[in-house]
PDB file of C-alpha atoms in Angstrom:
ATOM      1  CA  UNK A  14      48.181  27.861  -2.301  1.00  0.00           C
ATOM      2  CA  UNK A  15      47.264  29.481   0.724  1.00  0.00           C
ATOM      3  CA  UNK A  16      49.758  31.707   3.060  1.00  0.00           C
ATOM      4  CA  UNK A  17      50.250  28.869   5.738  1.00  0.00           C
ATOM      5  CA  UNK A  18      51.955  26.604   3.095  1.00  0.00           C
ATOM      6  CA  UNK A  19      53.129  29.050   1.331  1.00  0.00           C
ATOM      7  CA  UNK A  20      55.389  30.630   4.011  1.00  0.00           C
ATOM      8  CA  UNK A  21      56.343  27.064   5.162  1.00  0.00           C
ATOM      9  CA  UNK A  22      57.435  26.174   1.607  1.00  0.00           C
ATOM     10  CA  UNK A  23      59.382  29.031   0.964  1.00  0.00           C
ATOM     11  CA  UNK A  24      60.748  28.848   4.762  1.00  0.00           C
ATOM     12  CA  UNK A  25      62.067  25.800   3.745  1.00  0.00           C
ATOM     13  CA  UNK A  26      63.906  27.156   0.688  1.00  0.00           C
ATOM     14  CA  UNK A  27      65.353  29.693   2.755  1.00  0.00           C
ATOM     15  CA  UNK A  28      67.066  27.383   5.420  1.00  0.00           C
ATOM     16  CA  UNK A  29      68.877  25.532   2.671  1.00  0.00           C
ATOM     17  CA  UNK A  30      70.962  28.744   1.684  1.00  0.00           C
ATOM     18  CA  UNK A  31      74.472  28.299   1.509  1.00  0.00           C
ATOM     19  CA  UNK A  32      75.439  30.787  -1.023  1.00  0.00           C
ATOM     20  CA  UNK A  33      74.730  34.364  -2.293  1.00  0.00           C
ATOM     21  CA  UNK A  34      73.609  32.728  -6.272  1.00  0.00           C
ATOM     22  CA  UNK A  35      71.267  30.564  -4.278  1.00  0.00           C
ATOM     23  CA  UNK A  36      70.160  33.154  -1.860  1.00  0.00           C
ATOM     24  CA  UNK A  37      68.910  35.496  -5.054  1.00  0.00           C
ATOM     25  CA  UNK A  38      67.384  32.639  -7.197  1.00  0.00           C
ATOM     26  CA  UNK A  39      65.203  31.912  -4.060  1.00  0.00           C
ATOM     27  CA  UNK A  40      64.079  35.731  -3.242  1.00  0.00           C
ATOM     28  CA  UNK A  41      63.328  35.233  -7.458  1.00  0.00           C
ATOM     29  CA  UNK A  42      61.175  32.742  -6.373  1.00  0.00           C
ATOM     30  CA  UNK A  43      59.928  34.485  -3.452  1.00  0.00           C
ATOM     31  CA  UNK A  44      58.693  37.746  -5.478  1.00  0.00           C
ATOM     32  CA  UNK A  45      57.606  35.894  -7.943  1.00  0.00           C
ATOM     33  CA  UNK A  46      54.708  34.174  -5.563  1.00  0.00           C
ATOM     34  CA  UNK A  47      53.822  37.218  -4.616  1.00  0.00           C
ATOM     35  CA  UNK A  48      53.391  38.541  -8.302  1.00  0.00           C
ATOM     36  CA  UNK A  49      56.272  40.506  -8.207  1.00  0.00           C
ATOM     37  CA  UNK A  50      59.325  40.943 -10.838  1.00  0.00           C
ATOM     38  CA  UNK A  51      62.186  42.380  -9.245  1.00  0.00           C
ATOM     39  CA  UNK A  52      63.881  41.809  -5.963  1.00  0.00           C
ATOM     40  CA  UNK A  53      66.787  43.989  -4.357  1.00  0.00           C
ATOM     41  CA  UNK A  54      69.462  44.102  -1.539  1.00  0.00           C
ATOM     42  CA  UNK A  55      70.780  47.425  -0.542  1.00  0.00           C
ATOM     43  CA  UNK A  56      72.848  49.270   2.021  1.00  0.00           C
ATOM     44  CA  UNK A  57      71.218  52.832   3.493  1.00  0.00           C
ATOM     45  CA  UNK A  58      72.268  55.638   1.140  1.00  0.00           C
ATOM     46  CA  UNK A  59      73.548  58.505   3.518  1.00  0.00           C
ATOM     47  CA  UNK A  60      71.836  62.365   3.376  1.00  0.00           C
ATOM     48  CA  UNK A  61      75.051  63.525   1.224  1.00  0.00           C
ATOM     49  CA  UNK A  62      75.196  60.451  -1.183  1.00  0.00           C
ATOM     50  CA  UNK A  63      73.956  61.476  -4.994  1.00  0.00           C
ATOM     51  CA  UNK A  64      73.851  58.208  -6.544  1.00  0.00           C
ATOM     52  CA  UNK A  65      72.165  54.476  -5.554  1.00  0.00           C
ATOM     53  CA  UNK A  66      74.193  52.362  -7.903  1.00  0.00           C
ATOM     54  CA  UNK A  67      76.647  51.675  -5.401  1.00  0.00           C
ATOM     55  CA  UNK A  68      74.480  50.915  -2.585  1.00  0.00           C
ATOM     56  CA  UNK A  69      73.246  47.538  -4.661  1.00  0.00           C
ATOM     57  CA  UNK A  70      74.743  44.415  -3.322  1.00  0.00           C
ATOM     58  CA  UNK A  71      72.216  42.418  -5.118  1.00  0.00           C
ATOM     59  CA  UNK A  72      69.275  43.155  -7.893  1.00  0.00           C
ATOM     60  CA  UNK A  73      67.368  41.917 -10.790  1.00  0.00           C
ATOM     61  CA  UNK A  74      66.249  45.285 -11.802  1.00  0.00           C
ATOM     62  CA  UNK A  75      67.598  46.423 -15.132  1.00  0.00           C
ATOM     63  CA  UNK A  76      71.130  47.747 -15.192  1.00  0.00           C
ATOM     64  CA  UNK A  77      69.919  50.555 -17.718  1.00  0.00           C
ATOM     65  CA  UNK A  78      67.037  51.426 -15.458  1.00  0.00           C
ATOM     66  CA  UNK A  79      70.030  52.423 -12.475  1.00  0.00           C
ATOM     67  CA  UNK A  80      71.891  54.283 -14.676  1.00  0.00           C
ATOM     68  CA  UNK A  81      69.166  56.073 -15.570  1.00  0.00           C
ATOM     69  CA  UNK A  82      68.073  57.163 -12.145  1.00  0.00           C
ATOM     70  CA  UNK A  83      71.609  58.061 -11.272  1.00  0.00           C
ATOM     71  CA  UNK A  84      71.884  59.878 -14.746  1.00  0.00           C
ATOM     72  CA  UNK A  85      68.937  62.110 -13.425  1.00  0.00           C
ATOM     73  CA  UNK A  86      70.277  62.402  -9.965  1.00  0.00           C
ATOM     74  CA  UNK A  87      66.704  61.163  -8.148  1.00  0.00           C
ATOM     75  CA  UNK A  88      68.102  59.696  -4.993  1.00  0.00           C
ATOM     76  CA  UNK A  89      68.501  62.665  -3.308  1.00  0.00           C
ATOM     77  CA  UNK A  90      64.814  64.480  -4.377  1.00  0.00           C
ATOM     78  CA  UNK A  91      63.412  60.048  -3.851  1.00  0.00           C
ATOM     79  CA  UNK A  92      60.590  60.617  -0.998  1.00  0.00           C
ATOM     80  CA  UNK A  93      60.814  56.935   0.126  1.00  0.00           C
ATOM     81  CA  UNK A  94      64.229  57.574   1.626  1.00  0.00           C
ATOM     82  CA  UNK A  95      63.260  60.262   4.308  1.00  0.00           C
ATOM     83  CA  UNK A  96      60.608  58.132   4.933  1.00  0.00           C
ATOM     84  CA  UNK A  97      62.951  54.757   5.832  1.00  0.00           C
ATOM     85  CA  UNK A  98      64.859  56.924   7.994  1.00  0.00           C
ATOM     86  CA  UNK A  99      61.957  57.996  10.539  1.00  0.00           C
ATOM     87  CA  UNK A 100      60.351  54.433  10.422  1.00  0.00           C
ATOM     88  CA  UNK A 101      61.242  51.279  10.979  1.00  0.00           C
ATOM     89  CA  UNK A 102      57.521  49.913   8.869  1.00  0.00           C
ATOM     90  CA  UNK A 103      57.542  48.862   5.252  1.00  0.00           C
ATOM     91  CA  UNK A 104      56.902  51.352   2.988  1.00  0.00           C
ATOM     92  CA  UNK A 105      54.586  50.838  -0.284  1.00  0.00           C
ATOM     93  CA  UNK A 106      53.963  53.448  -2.920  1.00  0.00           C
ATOM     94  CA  UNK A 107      51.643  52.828  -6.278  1.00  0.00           C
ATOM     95  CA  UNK A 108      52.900  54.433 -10.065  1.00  0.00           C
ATOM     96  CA  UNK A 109      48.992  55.011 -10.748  1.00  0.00           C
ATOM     97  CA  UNK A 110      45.719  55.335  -9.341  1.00  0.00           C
ATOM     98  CA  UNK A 111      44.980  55.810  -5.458  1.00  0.00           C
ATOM     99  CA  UNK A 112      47.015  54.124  -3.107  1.00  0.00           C
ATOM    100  CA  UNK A 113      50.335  56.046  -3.664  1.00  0.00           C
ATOM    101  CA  UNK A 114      50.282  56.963  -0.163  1.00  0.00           C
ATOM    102  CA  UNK A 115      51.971  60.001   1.059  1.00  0.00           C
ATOM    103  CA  UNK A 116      54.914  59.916  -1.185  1.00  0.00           C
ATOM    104  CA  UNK A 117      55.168  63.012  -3.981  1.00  0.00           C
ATOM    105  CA  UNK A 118      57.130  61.589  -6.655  1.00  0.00           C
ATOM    106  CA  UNK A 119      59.547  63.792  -9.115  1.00  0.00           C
ATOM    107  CA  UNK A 120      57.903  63.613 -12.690  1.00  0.00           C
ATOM    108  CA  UNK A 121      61.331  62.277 -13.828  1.00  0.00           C
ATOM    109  CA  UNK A 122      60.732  59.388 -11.442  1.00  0.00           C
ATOM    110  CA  UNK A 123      57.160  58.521 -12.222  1.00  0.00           C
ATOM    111  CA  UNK A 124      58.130  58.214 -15.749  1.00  0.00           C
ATOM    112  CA  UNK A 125      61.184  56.285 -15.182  1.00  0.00           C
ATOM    113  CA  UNK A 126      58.843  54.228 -13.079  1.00  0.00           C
ATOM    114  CA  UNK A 127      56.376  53.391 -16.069  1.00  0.00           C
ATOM    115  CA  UNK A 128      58.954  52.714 -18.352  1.00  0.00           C
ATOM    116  CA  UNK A 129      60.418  50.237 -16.729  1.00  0.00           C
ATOM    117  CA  UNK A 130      56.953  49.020 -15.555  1.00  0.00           C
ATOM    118  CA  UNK A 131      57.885  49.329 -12.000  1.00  0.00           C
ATOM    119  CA  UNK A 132      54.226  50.050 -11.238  1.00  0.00           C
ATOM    120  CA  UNK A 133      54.275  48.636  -7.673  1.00  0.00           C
ATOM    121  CA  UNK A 134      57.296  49.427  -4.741  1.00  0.00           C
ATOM    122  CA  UNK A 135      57.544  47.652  -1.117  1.00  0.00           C
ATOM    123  CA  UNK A 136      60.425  48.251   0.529  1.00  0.00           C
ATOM    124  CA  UNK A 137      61.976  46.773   4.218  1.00  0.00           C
ATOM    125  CA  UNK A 138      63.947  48.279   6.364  1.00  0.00           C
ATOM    126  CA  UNK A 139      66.311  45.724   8.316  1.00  0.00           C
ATOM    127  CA  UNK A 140      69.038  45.802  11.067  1.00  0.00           C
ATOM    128  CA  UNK A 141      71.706  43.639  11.282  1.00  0.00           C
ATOM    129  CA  UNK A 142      73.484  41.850  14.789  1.00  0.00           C
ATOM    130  CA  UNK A 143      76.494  44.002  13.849  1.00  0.00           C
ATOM    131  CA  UNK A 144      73.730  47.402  13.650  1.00  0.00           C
ATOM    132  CA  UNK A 145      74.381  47.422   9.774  1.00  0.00           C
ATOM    133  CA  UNK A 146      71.377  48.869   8.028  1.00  0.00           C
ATOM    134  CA  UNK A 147      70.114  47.060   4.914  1.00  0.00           C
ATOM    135  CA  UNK A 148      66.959  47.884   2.854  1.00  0.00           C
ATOM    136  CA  UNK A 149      64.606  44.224   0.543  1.00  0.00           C
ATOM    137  CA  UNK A 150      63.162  45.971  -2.250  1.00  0.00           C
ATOM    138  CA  UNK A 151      60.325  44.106  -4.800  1.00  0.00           C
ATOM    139  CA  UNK A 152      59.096  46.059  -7.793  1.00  0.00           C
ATOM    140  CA  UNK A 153      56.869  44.440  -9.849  1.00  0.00           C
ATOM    141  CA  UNK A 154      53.916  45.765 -12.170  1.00  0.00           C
ATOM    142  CA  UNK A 155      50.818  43.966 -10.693  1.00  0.00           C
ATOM    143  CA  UNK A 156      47.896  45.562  -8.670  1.00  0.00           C
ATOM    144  CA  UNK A 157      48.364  47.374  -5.163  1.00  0.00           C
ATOM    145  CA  UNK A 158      49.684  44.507  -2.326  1.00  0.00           C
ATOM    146  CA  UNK A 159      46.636  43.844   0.284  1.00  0.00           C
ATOM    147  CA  UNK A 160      48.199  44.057   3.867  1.00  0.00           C
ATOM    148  CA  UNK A 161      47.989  40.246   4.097  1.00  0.00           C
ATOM    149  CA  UNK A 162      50.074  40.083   1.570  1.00  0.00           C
ATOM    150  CA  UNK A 163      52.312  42.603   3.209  1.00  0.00           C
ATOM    151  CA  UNK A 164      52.259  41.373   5.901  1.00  0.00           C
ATOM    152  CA  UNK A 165      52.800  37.361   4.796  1.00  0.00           C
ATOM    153  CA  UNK A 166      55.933  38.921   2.708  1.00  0.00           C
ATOM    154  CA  UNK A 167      57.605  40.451   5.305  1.00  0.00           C
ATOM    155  CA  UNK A 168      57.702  38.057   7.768  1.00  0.00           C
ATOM    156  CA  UNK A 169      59.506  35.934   4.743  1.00  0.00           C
ATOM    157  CA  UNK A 170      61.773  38.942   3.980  1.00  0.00           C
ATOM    158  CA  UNK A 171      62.756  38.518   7.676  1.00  0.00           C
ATOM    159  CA  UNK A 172      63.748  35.283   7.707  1.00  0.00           C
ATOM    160  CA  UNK A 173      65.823  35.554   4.118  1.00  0.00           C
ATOM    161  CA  UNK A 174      67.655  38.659   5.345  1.00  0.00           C
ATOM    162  CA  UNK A 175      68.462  36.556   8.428  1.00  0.00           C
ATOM    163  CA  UNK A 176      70.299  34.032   6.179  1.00  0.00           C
ATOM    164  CA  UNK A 177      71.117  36.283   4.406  1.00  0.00           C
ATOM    165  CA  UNK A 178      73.730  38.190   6.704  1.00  0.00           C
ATOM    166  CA  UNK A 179      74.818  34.764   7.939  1.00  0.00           C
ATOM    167  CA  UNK A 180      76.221  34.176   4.359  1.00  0.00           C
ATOM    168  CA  UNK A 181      77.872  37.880   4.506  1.00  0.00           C
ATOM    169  CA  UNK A 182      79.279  37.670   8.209  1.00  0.00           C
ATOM    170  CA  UNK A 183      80.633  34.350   6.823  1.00  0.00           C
ATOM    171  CA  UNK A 184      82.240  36.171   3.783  1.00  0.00           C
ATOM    172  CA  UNK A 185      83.464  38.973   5.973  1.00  0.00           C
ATOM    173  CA  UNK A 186      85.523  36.414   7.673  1.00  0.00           C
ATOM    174  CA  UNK A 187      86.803  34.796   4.857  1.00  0.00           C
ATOM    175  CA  UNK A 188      87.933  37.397   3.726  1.00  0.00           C
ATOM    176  CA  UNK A 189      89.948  38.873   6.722  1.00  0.00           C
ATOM    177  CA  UNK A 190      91.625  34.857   6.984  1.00  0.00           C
ATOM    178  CA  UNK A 191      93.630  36.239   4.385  1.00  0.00           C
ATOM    179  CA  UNK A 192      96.407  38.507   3.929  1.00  0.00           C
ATOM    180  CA  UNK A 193      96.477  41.560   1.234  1.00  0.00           C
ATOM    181  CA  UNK A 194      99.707  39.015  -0.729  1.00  0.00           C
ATOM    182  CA  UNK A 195      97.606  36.176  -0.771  1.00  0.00           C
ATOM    183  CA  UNK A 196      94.551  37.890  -2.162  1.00  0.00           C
ATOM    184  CA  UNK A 197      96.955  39.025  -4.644  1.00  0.00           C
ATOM    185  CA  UNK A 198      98.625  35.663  -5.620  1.00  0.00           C
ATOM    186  CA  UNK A 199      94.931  34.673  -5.271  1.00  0.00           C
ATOM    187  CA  UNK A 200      93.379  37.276  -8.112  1.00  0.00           C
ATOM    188  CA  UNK A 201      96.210  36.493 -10.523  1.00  0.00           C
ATOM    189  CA  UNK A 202      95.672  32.859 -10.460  1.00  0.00           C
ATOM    190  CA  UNK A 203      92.380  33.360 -11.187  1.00  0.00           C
ATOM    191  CA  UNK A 204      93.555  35.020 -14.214  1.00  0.00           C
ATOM    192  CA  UNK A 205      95.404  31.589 -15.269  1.00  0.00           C
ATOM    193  CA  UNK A 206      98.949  32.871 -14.277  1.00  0.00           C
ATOM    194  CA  UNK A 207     101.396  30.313 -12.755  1.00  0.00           C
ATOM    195  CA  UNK A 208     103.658  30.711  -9.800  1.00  0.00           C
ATOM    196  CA  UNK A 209     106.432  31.322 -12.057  1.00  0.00           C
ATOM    197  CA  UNK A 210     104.337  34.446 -13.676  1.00  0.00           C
ATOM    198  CA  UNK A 211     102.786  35.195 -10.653  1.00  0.00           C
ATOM    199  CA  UNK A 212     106.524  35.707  -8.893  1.00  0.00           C
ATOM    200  CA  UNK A 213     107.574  37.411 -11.864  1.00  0.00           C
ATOM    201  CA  UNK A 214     104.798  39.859 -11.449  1.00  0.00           C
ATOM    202  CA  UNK A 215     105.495  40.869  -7.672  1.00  0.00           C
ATOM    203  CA  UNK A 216     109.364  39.889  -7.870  1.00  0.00           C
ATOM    204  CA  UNK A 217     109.057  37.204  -5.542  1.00  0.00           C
ATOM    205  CA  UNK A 218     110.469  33.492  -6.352  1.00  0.00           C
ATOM    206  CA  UNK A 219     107.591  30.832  -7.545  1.00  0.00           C
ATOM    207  CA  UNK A 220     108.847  29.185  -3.971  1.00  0.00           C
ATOM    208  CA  UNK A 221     107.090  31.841  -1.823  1.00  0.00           C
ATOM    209  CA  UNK A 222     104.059  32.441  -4.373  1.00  0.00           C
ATOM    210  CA  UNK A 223     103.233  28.605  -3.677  1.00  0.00           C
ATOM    211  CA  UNK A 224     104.138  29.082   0.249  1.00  0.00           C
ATOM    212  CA  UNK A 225     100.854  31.920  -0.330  1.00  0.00           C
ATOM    213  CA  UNK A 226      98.773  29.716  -2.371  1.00  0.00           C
ATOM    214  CA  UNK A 227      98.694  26.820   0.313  1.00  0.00           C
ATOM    215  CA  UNK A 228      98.263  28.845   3.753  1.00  0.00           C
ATOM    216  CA  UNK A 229      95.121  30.313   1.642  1.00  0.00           C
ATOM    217  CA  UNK A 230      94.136  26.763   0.405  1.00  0.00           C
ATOM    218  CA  UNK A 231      94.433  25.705   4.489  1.00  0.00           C
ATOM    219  CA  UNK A 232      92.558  28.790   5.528  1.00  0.00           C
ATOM    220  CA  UNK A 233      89.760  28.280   3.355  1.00  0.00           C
ATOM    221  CA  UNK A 234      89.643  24.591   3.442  1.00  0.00           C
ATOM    222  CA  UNK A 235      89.791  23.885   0.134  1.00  0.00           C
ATOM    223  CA  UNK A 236      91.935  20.928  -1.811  1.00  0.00           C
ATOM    224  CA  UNK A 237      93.785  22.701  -4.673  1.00  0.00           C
ATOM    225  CA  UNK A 238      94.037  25.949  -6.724  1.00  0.00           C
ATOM    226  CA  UNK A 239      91.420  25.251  -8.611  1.00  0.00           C
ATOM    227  CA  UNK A 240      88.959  24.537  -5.602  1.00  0.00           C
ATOM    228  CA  UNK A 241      90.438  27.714  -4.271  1.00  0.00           C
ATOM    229  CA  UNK A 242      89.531  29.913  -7.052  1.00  0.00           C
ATOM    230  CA  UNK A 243      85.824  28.641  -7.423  1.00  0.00           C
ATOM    231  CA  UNK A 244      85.377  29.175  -3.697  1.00  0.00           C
ATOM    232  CA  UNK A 245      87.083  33.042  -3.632  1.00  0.00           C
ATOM    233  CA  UNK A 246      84.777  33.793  -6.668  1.00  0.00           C
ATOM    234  CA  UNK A 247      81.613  32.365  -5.009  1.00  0.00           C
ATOM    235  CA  UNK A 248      82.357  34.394  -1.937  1.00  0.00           C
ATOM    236  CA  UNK A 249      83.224  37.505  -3.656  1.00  0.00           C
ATOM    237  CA  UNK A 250      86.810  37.513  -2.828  1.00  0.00           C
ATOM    238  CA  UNK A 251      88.077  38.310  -6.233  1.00  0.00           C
TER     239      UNK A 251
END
């Protein structure tokens, strides 16, 4: 498939987004036409911040592969980082063999690198309307990226992180519709606990727990509880 009908295919995919489970399953299918095995959506760490974990809102990379790198406390000694901060280009760095750029590696992190066989790096740097600061990273083990390729996949990455932040405005908002009580009455009848429960819990009467449950049903849009709770979990607000 060439890049023309490539990028229009996955274009396509992209506009159809409506959710975060679709949004990752489609930058899946994204790296993967590009040879690539991992995919990643981070917030900026900050100069005094010792550990990435938390900065993942979304990855496929393995779980035990970020412990590991927090374990060893590479974020702050990680060369790509200071890079990101001076630039807004893409940055690319290679395990093995020429093309690892400008970036001097820790040992610990080469090897963490290969065992994972995260031979191949490309990160974005991205800006949001609201000036948040977001970082797309692919890992994969496959030969060095030509700049076509680069190039082809960034202007894709673009266009995903713009639908992306759409989808987490949109769950921003959500989430601010309702008050701290009925996220509360919301998490605990997610849990399967009735109103009765639920009021015996927080001392109030089942009366006001459902008087809670239906302004967040109304502020949501949604039809019933259950409706309710499948929507909250898909936006992340329990």
């Amino acid at each position: 498939m060439i890049a023309a009908q490539r990028q229009s295919l996955l274009s396509s995919e992209i506009s159809n987004i409506e959710t975060r489970s679709e949004f990752m399953a489609c930058m899946m299918r994204i790296a993967e036409r590009f040879g690539l095995q991992h995919v990643s959506v981070l917030t900026v760490p900050s100069a005094d911040d010792e550990f990435l974990a938390p900065h993942f809102l979304e990855t496929t990379l393995p779980a035990q592969y970020i412990r590991e790198f927090d374990s060893n406390r590479l974020l702050r000694c990680c060369p790509v980082l200071p890079q990101l901060s001076r630039s807004v280009m893409p940055q690319c760095w290679i395990v093995d063999g020429d093309g690892a750029r400008d970036f001097d590696f820790p040992a610990a992190m080469l090897d963490l690198l290969r065992k994972y066989g995260l031979k191949v790096g490309l990160v974005f740097p991205l800006t949001s309307v609201d000036s948040s600061r977001y970082y797309f990273r692919y890992d994969g083990g496959r030969s060095p990226l030509r700049q076509a390729e680069i190039n082809e996949l960034g202007m894709i990455t673009l266009q995903a992180f713009d639908r992306f932040d759409s989808i987490r405005r949109a769950e921003k908002a959500c989430a601010n519709l309702l008050s701290a009580r009925e996220l509360e009455v919301l998490r605990w009848t997610a849990q399967g606990k009735t109103s009765v429960e639920i009021g015996q819990i927080l001392s109030l009467s089942d009366h006001t727990i459902n008087a809670y449950m239906m302004n967040a049903i109304k502020k949501l849009d949604c039809v019933n509880r259950t409706h309710l709770v499948a929507k909250a979990i898909r936006l992340k607000l329990i």
